XYZ file of C-alpha atoms in Angstrom:
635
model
C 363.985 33.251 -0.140
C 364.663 36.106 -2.476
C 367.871 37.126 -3.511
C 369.791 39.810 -3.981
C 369.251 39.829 -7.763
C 365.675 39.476 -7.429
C 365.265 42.283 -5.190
C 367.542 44.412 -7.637
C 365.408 43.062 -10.723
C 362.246 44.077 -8.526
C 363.020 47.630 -7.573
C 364.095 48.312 -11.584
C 360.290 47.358 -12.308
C 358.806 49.376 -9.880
C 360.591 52.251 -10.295
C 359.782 52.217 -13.962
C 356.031 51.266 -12.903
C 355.669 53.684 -10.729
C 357.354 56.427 -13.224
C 354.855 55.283 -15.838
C 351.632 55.674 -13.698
C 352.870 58.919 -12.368
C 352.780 60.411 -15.961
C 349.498 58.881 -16.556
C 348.370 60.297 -13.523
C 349.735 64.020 -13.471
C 349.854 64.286 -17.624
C 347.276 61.886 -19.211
C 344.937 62.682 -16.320
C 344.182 58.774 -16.824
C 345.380 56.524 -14.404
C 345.671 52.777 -14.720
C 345.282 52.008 -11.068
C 343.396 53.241 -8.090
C 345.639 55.411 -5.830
C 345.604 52.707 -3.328
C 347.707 50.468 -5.404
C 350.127 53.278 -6.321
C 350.479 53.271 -2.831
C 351.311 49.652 -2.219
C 354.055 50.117 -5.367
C 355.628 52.952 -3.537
C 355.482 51.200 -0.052
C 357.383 47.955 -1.862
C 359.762 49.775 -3.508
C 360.598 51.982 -0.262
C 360.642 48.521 1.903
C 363.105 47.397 -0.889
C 365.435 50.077 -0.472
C 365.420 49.893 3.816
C 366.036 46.666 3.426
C 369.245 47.231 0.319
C 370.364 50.780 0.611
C 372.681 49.977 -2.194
C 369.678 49.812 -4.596
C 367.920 53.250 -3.823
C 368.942 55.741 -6.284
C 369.353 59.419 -6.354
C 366.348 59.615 -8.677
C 363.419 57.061 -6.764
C 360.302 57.789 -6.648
C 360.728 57.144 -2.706
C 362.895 60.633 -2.596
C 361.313 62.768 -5.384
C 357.921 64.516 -5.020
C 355.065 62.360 -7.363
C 354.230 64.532 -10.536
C 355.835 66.510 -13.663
C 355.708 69.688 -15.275
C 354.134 69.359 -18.793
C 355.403 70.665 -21.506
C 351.474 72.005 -22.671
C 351.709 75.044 -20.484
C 354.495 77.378 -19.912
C 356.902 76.269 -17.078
C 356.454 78.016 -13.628
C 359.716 77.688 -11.440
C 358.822 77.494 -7.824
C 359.781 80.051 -5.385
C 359.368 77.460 -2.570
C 359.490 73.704 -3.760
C 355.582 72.503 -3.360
C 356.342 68.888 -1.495
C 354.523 65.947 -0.996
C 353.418 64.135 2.283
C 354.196 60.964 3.467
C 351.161 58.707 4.300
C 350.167 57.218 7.293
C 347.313 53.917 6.843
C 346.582 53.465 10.324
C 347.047 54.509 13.949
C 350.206 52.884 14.143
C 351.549 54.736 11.600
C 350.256 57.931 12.412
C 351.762 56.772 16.288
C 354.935 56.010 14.756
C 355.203 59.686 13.111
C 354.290 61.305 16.074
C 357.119 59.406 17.377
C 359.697 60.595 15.262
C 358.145 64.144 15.517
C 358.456 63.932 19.526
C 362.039 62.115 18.951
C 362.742 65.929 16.469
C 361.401 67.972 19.079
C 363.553 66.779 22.039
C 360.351 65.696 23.727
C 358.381 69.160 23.511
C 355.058 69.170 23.511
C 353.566 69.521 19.804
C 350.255 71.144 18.806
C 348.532 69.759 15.768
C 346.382 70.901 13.124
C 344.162 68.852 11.128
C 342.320 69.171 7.725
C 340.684 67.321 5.659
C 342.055 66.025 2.726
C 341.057 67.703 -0.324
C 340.674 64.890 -3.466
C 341.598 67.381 -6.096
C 344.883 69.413 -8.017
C 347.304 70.958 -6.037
C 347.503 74.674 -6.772
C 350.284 77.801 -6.577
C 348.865 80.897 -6.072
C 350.713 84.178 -6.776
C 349.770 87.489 -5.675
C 351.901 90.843 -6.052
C 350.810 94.090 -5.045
C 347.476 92.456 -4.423
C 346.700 91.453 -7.555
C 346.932 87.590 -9.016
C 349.797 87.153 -11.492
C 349.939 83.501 -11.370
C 349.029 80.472 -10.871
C 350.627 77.027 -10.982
C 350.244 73.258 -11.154
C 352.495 71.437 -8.335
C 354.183 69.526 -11.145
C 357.381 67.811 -10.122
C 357.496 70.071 -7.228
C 360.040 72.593 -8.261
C 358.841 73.446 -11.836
C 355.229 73.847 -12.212
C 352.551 74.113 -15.071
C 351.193 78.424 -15.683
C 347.643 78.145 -15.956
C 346.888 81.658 -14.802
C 344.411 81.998 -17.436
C 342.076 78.840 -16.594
C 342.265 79.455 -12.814
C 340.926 83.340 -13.417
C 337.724 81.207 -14.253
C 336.805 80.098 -10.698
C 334.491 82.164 -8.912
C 336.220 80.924 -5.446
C 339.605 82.042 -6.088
C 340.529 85.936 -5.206
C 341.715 88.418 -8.314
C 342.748 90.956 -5.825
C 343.334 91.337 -2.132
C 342.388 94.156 0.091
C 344.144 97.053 0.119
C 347.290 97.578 1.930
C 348.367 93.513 1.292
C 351.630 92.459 0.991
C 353.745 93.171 -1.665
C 354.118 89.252 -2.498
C 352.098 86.503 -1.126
C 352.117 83.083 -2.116
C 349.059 80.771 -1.268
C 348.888 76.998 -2.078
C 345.587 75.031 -1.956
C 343.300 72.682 -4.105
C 341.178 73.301 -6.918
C 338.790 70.360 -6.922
C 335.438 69.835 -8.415
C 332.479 69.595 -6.284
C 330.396 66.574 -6.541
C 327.153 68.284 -7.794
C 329.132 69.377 -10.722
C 331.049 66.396 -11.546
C 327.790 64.898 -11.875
C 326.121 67.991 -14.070
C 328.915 67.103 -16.276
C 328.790 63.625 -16.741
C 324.916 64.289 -17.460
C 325.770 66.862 -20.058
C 328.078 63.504 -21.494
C 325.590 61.508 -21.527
C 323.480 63.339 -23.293
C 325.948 64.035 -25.861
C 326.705 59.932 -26.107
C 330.200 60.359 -25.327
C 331.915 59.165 -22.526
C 331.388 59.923 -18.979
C 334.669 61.333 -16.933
C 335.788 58.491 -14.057
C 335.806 60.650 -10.964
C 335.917 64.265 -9.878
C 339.706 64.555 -9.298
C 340.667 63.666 -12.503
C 337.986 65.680 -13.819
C 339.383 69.012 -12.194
C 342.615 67.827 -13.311
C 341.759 67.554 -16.884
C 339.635 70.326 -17.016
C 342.351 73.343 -15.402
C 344.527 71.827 -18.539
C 342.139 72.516 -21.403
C 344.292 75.058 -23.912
C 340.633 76.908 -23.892
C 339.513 78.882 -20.602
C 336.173 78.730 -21.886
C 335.877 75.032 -20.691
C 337.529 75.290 -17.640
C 334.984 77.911 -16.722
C 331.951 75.567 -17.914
C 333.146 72.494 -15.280
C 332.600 74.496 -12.040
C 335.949 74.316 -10.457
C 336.455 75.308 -6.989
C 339.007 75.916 -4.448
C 340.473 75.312 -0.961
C 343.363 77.050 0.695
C 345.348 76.114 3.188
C 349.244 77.012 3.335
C 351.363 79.799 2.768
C 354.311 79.836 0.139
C 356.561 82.707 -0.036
C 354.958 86.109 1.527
C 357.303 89.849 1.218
C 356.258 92.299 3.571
C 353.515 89.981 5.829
C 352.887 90.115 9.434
C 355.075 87.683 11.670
C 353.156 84.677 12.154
C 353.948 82.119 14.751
C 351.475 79.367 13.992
C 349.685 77.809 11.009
C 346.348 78.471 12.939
C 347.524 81.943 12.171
C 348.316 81.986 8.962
C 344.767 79.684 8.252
C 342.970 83.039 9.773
C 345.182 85.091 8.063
C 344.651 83.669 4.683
C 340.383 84.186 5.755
C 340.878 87.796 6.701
C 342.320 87.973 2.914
C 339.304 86.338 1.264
C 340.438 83.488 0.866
C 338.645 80.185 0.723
C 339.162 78.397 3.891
C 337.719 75.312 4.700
C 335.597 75.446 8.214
C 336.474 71.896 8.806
C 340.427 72.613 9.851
C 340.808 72.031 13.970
C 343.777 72.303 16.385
C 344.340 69.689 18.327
C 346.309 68.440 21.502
C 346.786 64.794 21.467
C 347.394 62.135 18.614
C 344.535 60.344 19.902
C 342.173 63.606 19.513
C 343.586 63.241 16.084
C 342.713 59.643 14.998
C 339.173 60.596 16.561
C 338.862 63.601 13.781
C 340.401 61.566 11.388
C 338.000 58.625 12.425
C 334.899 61.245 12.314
C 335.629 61.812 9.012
C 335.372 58.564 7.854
C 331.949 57.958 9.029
C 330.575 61.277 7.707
C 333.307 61.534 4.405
C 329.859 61.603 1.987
C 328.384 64.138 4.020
C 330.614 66.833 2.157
C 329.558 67.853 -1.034
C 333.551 67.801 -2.480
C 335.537 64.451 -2.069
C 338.062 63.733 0.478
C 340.432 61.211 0.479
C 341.830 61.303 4.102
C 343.446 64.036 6.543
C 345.930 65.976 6.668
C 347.961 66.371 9.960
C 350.791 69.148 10.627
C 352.321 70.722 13.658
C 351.010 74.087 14.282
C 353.965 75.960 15.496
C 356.343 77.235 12.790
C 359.054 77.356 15.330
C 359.008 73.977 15.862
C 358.194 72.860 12.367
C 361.310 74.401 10.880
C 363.390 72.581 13.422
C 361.649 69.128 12.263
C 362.902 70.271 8.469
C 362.115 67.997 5.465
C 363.170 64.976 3.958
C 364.037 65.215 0.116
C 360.499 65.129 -0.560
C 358.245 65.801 2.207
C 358.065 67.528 5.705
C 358.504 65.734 8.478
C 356.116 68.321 10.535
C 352.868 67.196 8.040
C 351.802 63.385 7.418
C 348.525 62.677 5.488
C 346.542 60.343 6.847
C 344.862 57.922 4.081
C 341.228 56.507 3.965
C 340.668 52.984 3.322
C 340.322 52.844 -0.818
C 336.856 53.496 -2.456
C 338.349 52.499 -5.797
C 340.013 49.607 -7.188
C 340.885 47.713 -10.436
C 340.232 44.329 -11.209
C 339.310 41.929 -14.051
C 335.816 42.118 -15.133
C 335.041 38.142 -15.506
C 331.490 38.239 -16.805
C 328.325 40.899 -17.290
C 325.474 39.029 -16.370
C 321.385 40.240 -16.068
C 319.443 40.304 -12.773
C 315.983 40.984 -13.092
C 314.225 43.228 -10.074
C 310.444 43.654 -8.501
C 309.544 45.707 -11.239
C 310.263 43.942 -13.772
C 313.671 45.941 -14.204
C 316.486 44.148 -15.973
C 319.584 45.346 -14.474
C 323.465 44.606 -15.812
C 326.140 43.683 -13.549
C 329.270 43.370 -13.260
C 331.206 39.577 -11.886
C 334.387 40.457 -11.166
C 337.402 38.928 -9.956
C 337.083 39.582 -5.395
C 338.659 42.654 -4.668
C 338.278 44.712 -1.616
C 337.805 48.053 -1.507
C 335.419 50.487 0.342
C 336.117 48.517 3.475
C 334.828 44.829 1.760
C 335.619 42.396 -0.812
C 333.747 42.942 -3.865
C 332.782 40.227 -6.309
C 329.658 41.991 -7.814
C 329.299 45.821 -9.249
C 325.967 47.417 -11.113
C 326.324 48.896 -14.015
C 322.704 50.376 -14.240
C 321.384 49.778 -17.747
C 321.943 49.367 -21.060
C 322.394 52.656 -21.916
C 325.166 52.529 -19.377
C 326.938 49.262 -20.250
C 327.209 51.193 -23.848
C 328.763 54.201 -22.998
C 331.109 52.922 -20.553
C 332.077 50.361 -22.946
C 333.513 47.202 -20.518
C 333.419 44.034 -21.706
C 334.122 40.724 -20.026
C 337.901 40.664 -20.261
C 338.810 43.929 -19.354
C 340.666 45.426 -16.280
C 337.618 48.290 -15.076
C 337.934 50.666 -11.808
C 335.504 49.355 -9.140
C 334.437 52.422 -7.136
C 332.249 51.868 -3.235
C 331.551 54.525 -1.665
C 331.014 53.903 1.890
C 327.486 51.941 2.225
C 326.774 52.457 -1.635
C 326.247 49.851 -3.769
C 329.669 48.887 -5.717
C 330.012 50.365 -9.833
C 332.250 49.667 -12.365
C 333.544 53.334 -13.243
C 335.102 52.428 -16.446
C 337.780 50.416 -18.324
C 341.054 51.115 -18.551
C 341.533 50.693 -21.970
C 345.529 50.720 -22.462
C 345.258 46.727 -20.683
C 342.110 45.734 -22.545
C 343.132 42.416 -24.779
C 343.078 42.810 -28.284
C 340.291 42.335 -30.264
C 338.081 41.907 -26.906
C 334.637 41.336 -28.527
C 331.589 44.095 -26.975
C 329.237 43.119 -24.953
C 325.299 43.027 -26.335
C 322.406 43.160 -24.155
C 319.824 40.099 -23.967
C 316.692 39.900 -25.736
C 315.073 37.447 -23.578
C 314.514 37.756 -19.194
C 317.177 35.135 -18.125
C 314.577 33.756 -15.466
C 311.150 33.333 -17.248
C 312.614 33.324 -21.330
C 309.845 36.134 -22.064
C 310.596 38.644 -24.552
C 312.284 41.981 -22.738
C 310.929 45.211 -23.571
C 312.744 48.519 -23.530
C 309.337 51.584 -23.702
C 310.210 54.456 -25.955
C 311.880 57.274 -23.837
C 313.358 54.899 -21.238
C 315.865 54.083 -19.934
C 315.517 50.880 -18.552
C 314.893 47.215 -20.412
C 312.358 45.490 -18.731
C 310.566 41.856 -18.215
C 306.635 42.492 -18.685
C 305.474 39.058 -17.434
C 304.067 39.721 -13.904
C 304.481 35.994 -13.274
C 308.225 35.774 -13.707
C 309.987 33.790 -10.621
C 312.449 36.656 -9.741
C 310.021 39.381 -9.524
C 308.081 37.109 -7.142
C 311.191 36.743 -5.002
C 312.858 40.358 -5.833
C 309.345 41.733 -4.272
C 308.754 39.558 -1.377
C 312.688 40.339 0.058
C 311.682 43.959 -0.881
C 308.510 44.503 1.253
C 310.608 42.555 3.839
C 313.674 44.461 3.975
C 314.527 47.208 6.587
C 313.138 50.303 4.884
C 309.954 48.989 4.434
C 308.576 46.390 6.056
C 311.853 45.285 8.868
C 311.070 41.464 9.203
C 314.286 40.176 10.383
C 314.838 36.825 9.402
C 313.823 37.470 5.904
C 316.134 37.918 3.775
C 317.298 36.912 0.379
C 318.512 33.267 1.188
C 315.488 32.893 3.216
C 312.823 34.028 0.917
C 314.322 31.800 -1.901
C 314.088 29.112 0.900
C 310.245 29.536 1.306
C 309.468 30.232 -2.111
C 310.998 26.786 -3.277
C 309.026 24.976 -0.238
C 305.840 26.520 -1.593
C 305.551 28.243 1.366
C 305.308 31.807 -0.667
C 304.196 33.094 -3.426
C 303.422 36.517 -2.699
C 303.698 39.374 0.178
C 300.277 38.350 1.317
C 301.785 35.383 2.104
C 304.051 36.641 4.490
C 301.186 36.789 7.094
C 300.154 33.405 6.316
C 303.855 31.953 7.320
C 302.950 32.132 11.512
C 299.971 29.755 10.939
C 302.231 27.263 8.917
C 304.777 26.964 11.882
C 305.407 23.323 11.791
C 305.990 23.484 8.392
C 308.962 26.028 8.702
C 310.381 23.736 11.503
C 310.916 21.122 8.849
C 312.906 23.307 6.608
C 316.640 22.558 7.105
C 318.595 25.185 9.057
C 315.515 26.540 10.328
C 315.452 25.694 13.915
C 312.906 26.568 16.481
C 314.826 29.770 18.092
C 314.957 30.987 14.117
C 311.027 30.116 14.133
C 310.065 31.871 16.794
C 312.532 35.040 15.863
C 310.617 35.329 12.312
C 307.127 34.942 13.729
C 307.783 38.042 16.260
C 309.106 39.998 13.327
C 306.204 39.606 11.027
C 303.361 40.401 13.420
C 306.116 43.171 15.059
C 305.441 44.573 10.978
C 302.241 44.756 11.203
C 302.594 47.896 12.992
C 304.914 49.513 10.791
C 303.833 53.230 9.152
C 301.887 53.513 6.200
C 304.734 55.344 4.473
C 306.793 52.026 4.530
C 304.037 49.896 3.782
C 303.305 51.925 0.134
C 307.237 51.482 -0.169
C 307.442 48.071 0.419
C 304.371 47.450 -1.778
C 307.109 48.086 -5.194
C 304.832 50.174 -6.739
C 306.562 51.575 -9.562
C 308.392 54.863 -8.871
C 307.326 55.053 -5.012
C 310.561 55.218 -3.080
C 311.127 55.388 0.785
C 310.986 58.997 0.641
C 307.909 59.243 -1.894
C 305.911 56.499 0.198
C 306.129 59.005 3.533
C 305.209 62.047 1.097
C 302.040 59.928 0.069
C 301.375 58.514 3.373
C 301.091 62.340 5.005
C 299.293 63.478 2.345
C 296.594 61.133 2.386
C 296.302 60.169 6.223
C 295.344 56.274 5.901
C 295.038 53.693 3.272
C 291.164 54.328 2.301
C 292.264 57.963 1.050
C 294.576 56.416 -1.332
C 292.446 53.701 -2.437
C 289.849 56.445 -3.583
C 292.108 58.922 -4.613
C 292.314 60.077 -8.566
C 295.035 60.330 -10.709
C 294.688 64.160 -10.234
C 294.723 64.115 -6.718
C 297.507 62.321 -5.632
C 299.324 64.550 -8.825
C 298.394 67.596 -6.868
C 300.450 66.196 -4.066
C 303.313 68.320 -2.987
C 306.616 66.674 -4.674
C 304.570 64.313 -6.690
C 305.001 64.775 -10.668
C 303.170 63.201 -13.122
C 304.636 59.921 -13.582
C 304.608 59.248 -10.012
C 300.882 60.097 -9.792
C 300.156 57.597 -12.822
C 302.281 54.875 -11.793
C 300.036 54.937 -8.103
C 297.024 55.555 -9.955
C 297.965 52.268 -12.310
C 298.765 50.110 -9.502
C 295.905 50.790 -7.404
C 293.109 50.437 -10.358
C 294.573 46.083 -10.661
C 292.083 44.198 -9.011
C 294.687 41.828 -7.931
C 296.812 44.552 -6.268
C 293.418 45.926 -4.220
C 292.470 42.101 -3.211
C 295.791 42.550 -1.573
C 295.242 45.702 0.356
C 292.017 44.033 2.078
C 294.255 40.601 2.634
C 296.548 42.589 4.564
C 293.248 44.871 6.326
C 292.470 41.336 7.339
C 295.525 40.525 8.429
C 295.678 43.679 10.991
C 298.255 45.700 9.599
C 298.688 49.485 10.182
C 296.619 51.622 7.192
C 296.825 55.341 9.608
C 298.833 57.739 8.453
C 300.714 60.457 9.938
C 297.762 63.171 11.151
C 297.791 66.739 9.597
C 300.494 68.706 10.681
C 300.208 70.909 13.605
C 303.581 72.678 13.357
C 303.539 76.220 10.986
C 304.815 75.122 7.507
C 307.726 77.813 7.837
C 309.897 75.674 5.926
C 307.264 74.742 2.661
C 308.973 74.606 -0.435
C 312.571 74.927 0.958
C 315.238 71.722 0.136
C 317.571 71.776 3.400
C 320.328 68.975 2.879
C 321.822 68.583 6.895
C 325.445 67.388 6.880
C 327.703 67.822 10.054
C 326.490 68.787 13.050
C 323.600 70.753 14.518
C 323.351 71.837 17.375
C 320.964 70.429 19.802
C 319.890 67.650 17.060
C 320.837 64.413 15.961
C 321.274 64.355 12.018
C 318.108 62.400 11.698
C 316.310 64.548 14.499
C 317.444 67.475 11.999
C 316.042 65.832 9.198
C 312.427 65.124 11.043
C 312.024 68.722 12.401
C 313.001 69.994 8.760
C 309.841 67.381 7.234
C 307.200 68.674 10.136
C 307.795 72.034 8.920
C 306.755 71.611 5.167
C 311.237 71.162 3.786
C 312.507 68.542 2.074
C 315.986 67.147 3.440
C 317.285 65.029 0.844
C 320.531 63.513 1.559
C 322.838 65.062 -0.991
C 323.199 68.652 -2.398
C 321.821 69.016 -5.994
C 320.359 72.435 -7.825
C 317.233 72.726 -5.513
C 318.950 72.951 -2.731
């Protein structure tokens, strides 16, 4: 059992721990841990005070707001402190504050607000006589950073108010950058060869604290507002729904996804919504934010020395992480593609335990410049595949050697070759063992083909029993049914489930059967575009080059790569294997609908009413739009 010297000893470390990463965070703009395990240092050290009052000290990090004022920019003292929020990690906690807020309300009903949480840089707006004179970084809450200047550079943010506005109003929000721009600007890195920024917040961060406005303006900052600071000569406002119309009726930005609520349980169900649909936004969010609407009620709540005790934010499981990068091995796709990634110590984040990241390609592995050894930020984002973001270079060991790319495919030993002006290293032998097995579980998997049953264990299973060598082959696996019921682990109920998923496949579009083919470049989304544009199989097989180029969406390089791969004799001996074997060549038939929507790229996030997201997406496609699933510069 620990002692009382050990739990002294431990609250001196993590007070200077958590001092340290708070000046990495809110000065250096380069954090050496995810916010997530800031958060478990902060919840240790405040369980270590509960449990020893006699250790906490007038200056914790449990009872001061998390930040500082720099000493780049000229101070700003707050006329209102800017606070933080306490957090709340689950419905018990967020039950547990509504306790406490019932328990300050002698048992009054409550009406709550929530937003979403805004990943960016909290913000002090200043406004007097209707005109902005200043804005200012949170910093440690009562002094501030002036960076007036830089925030004149977002479009979003008002330089004056309508006439007859108060004589002083005082707005607090988030500047934040929006995802299509974070990723604008890590392309413009790349390009450059010099390192790509980690993640949007940081980005916004660093970028409203460049000494030059000229590069604030060139990152495409934005902004959300949602509280009121001090305000001379305003209207009497009762609620914080009033003040969030209020602030719109001023001009400024408001986000449309704020609700007032009734019940803590209505609340978990936003906050749960919001998990599901987080990437449907096109700024990052990091939870929700939950306060009592009336301002009666919250100034009889108060504050602690740090936060309200009417507001709680409400956190999302963690997307990122750190953890020790072990190895950086190749894996070599149905292409031919030789992909680095990461082997990392387990580590969960994004709702699972990672033990594997990508890290794209070479060109990648270089710039971001992890080696096996380091400590790296692992970043999943809901359903996408896990990344290593970056290193953090103040724990890399010393004289940690760099990592070099192979020369030879680490499955068949054949030369790998990198083609001028590409990107990607890849292994040219078409007879290589894991392209045989990367493009059987391919035309197999759930976008294209959907055989249950076959998956990457399996496949592997069947190749080694000679029972595949090739998709064909797939079709050949119900005739050699006894053999599969000697495989171990492969009982008859397994048999029988596999056999009704392949000829269930047969069936399948012609849009997923070009996808699960792995020709070169041909997506999910590209394989439909194909599929309606040509109406069956036999209008592909005698298409030109030129005419599947003068497809609709289809460039160049798509056109040549489906021109290359249907002029193999091998790969057209395997569109009449699977003719004999019965599967669906018809494509979708002309469309009948007016092509209102041709040339138009309509991303659907939300809600819409009347339509599922997907129905959205479908009535979009049968009127001539695109719906891709993220916002980018065509939209």
């Amino acid at each position: 059992m620990a002692t009382r010297k050990d739990a002294a000893a431990r609250a001196t470390f993590l007070r200077g721990e958590i001092l340290r990463h708070n000046e990495r965070y809110y000065l250096q703009d380069d954090p050496e841990v995810s916010d997530a395990e800031y958060d478990l240092l902060v919840r240790e050290l405040a369980s270590l005070e509960e449990a020893n009052p006699d250790l906490a000290t007038p200056d914790s990090p449990t009872r001061a707001v998390a930040g500082f004022a720099g000493a780049t920019f000229a101070p700003v003292v707050h006329a209102m402190p800017m606070m933080s929020l306490d957090n709340a990690m689950d419905l018990a906690e967020l039950r547990g504050w509504g306790e406490r807020v019932n328990r300050g309300l002698a048992g009054a009903p409550a009406t709550y607000v929530c937003e979403l949480k805004i990943d960016g840089l909290a913000m002090s707006l200043r406004y007097e006589g209707g005109t902005l004179v200043q804005a200012a970084t949170r910093g440690d809450g009562r002094v501030g950073e002036d960076v007036t200047a830089n925030i004149m550079t977002i479009a979003a943010v008002p330089k004056k108010l309508p006439t007859g506005s108060p004589a002083v109003v005082e707005v607090r929000g988030e500047v934040y950058m929006p995802i299509a721009a974070f990723e604008a600007l890590n392309e413009r890195q790349a390009a450059l060869g010099v390192k790509r920024f980690v993640n949007p917040r940081n980005s916004a961060a660093g970028s409203l604290r460049q000494k030059d406005p000229r590069i604030t303006a060139s990152r495409e900052l934005s902004m959300w507002c949602y509280q009121l600071g001090e305000v001379v000569g305003g209207p009497e406002l009762t609620s914080h729904t009033a003040s969030i119309e209020w602030l719109a009726s001023l001009g400024f930005p408001v986000n449309p996804e704020i609700r007032a609520l009734h019940s803590l349980d209505e609340v978990y169900a936003f906050t749960d919504q919001w998990l599901q649909h987080r990437h449907d936004l096109r700024y990052e969010i990091d939870g929700a934010v939950v306060k009592v609407d009336d301002l009666a009620q919250r100034h009889l709540l108060g504050f602690t020395s740090k936060a309200p005790r009417w507001a709680i934010a409400f956190k999302f499981p963690p997307e990122e992480r750190t953890t020790l990068l072990l190895d950086i091995q190749v894996s070599i796709g149905r292409t031919g593609r030789a992909t680095p990634f990461a082997v990392l110590e387990p580590v969960f984040v994004g709702g699972s335990t990672v033990a594997m990241a990508t890290l794209h390609n070479q060109d990648q592995v270089r710039l971001k410049d992890v080696r096996p050894g380091d400590t790296v930020v692992v970043r999943k984002a809901g359903d996408v595949i896990p990344e290593v973001v970056g290193p953090v270079l103040s724990l890399r060991p010393e004289g940690l050697a760099e990592w070099t790319f192979p020369t030879v495919c680490p499955a068949c030993k054949q030369v790998l070759v990198r083609p001028e002006g590409e990107s990607d290293t890849r292994c040219l032998n078409a007879d290589c063992p894991a392209q045989a097995w990367a493009r059987v579980v391919h035309f197999g998997s759930r976008g294209a083909m959907d055989i249950e049953g076959l998956g990457e264990r399996t496949v592997g299973v069947f190749i080694e029993a000679g029972l595949l060598d090739n998709v064909g082959d797939v079709y050949e696996l119900p005739v050699r049914i006894a053999r599969l019921r000697d495989l171990e682990r492969f009982g008859e109920v397994s048999v029988q489930n596999l056999v009704g998923a392949i000829e269930g496949s047969k069936q399948r579009p012609l849009g997923n059967l070009l996808f699960g083919l792995n020709i070169r470049h041909v997506g999910a989304t590209m394989g439909q575009v194909i599929a309606r544009a040509f109406h069956h199989m036999d209008g592909l097989l005698e298409a030109t080059e030129a005419d599947i180029a003068a497809v609709d969406g289809v460039g160049g390089v798509i056109a040549a790569s489906v021109a290359a791969w249907f002029a193999v004799p091998a790969n057209r001996a395997l569109i009449e294997r699977l003719r004999a074997y019965g599967l669906n060549f018809e494509g979708p038939a002309a469309p009948t609908l007016p092509q209102t929507l041709a040339g138009m790229s309509i991303v659907v996030t939300g809600t819409v009413d009347g339509f599922s997201r997907e129905g959205a997406e479908a009535a979009i496609k049968e009127r001539g739009g695109k719906s891709p699933g993220s916002v980018s510069k065509k939209t």
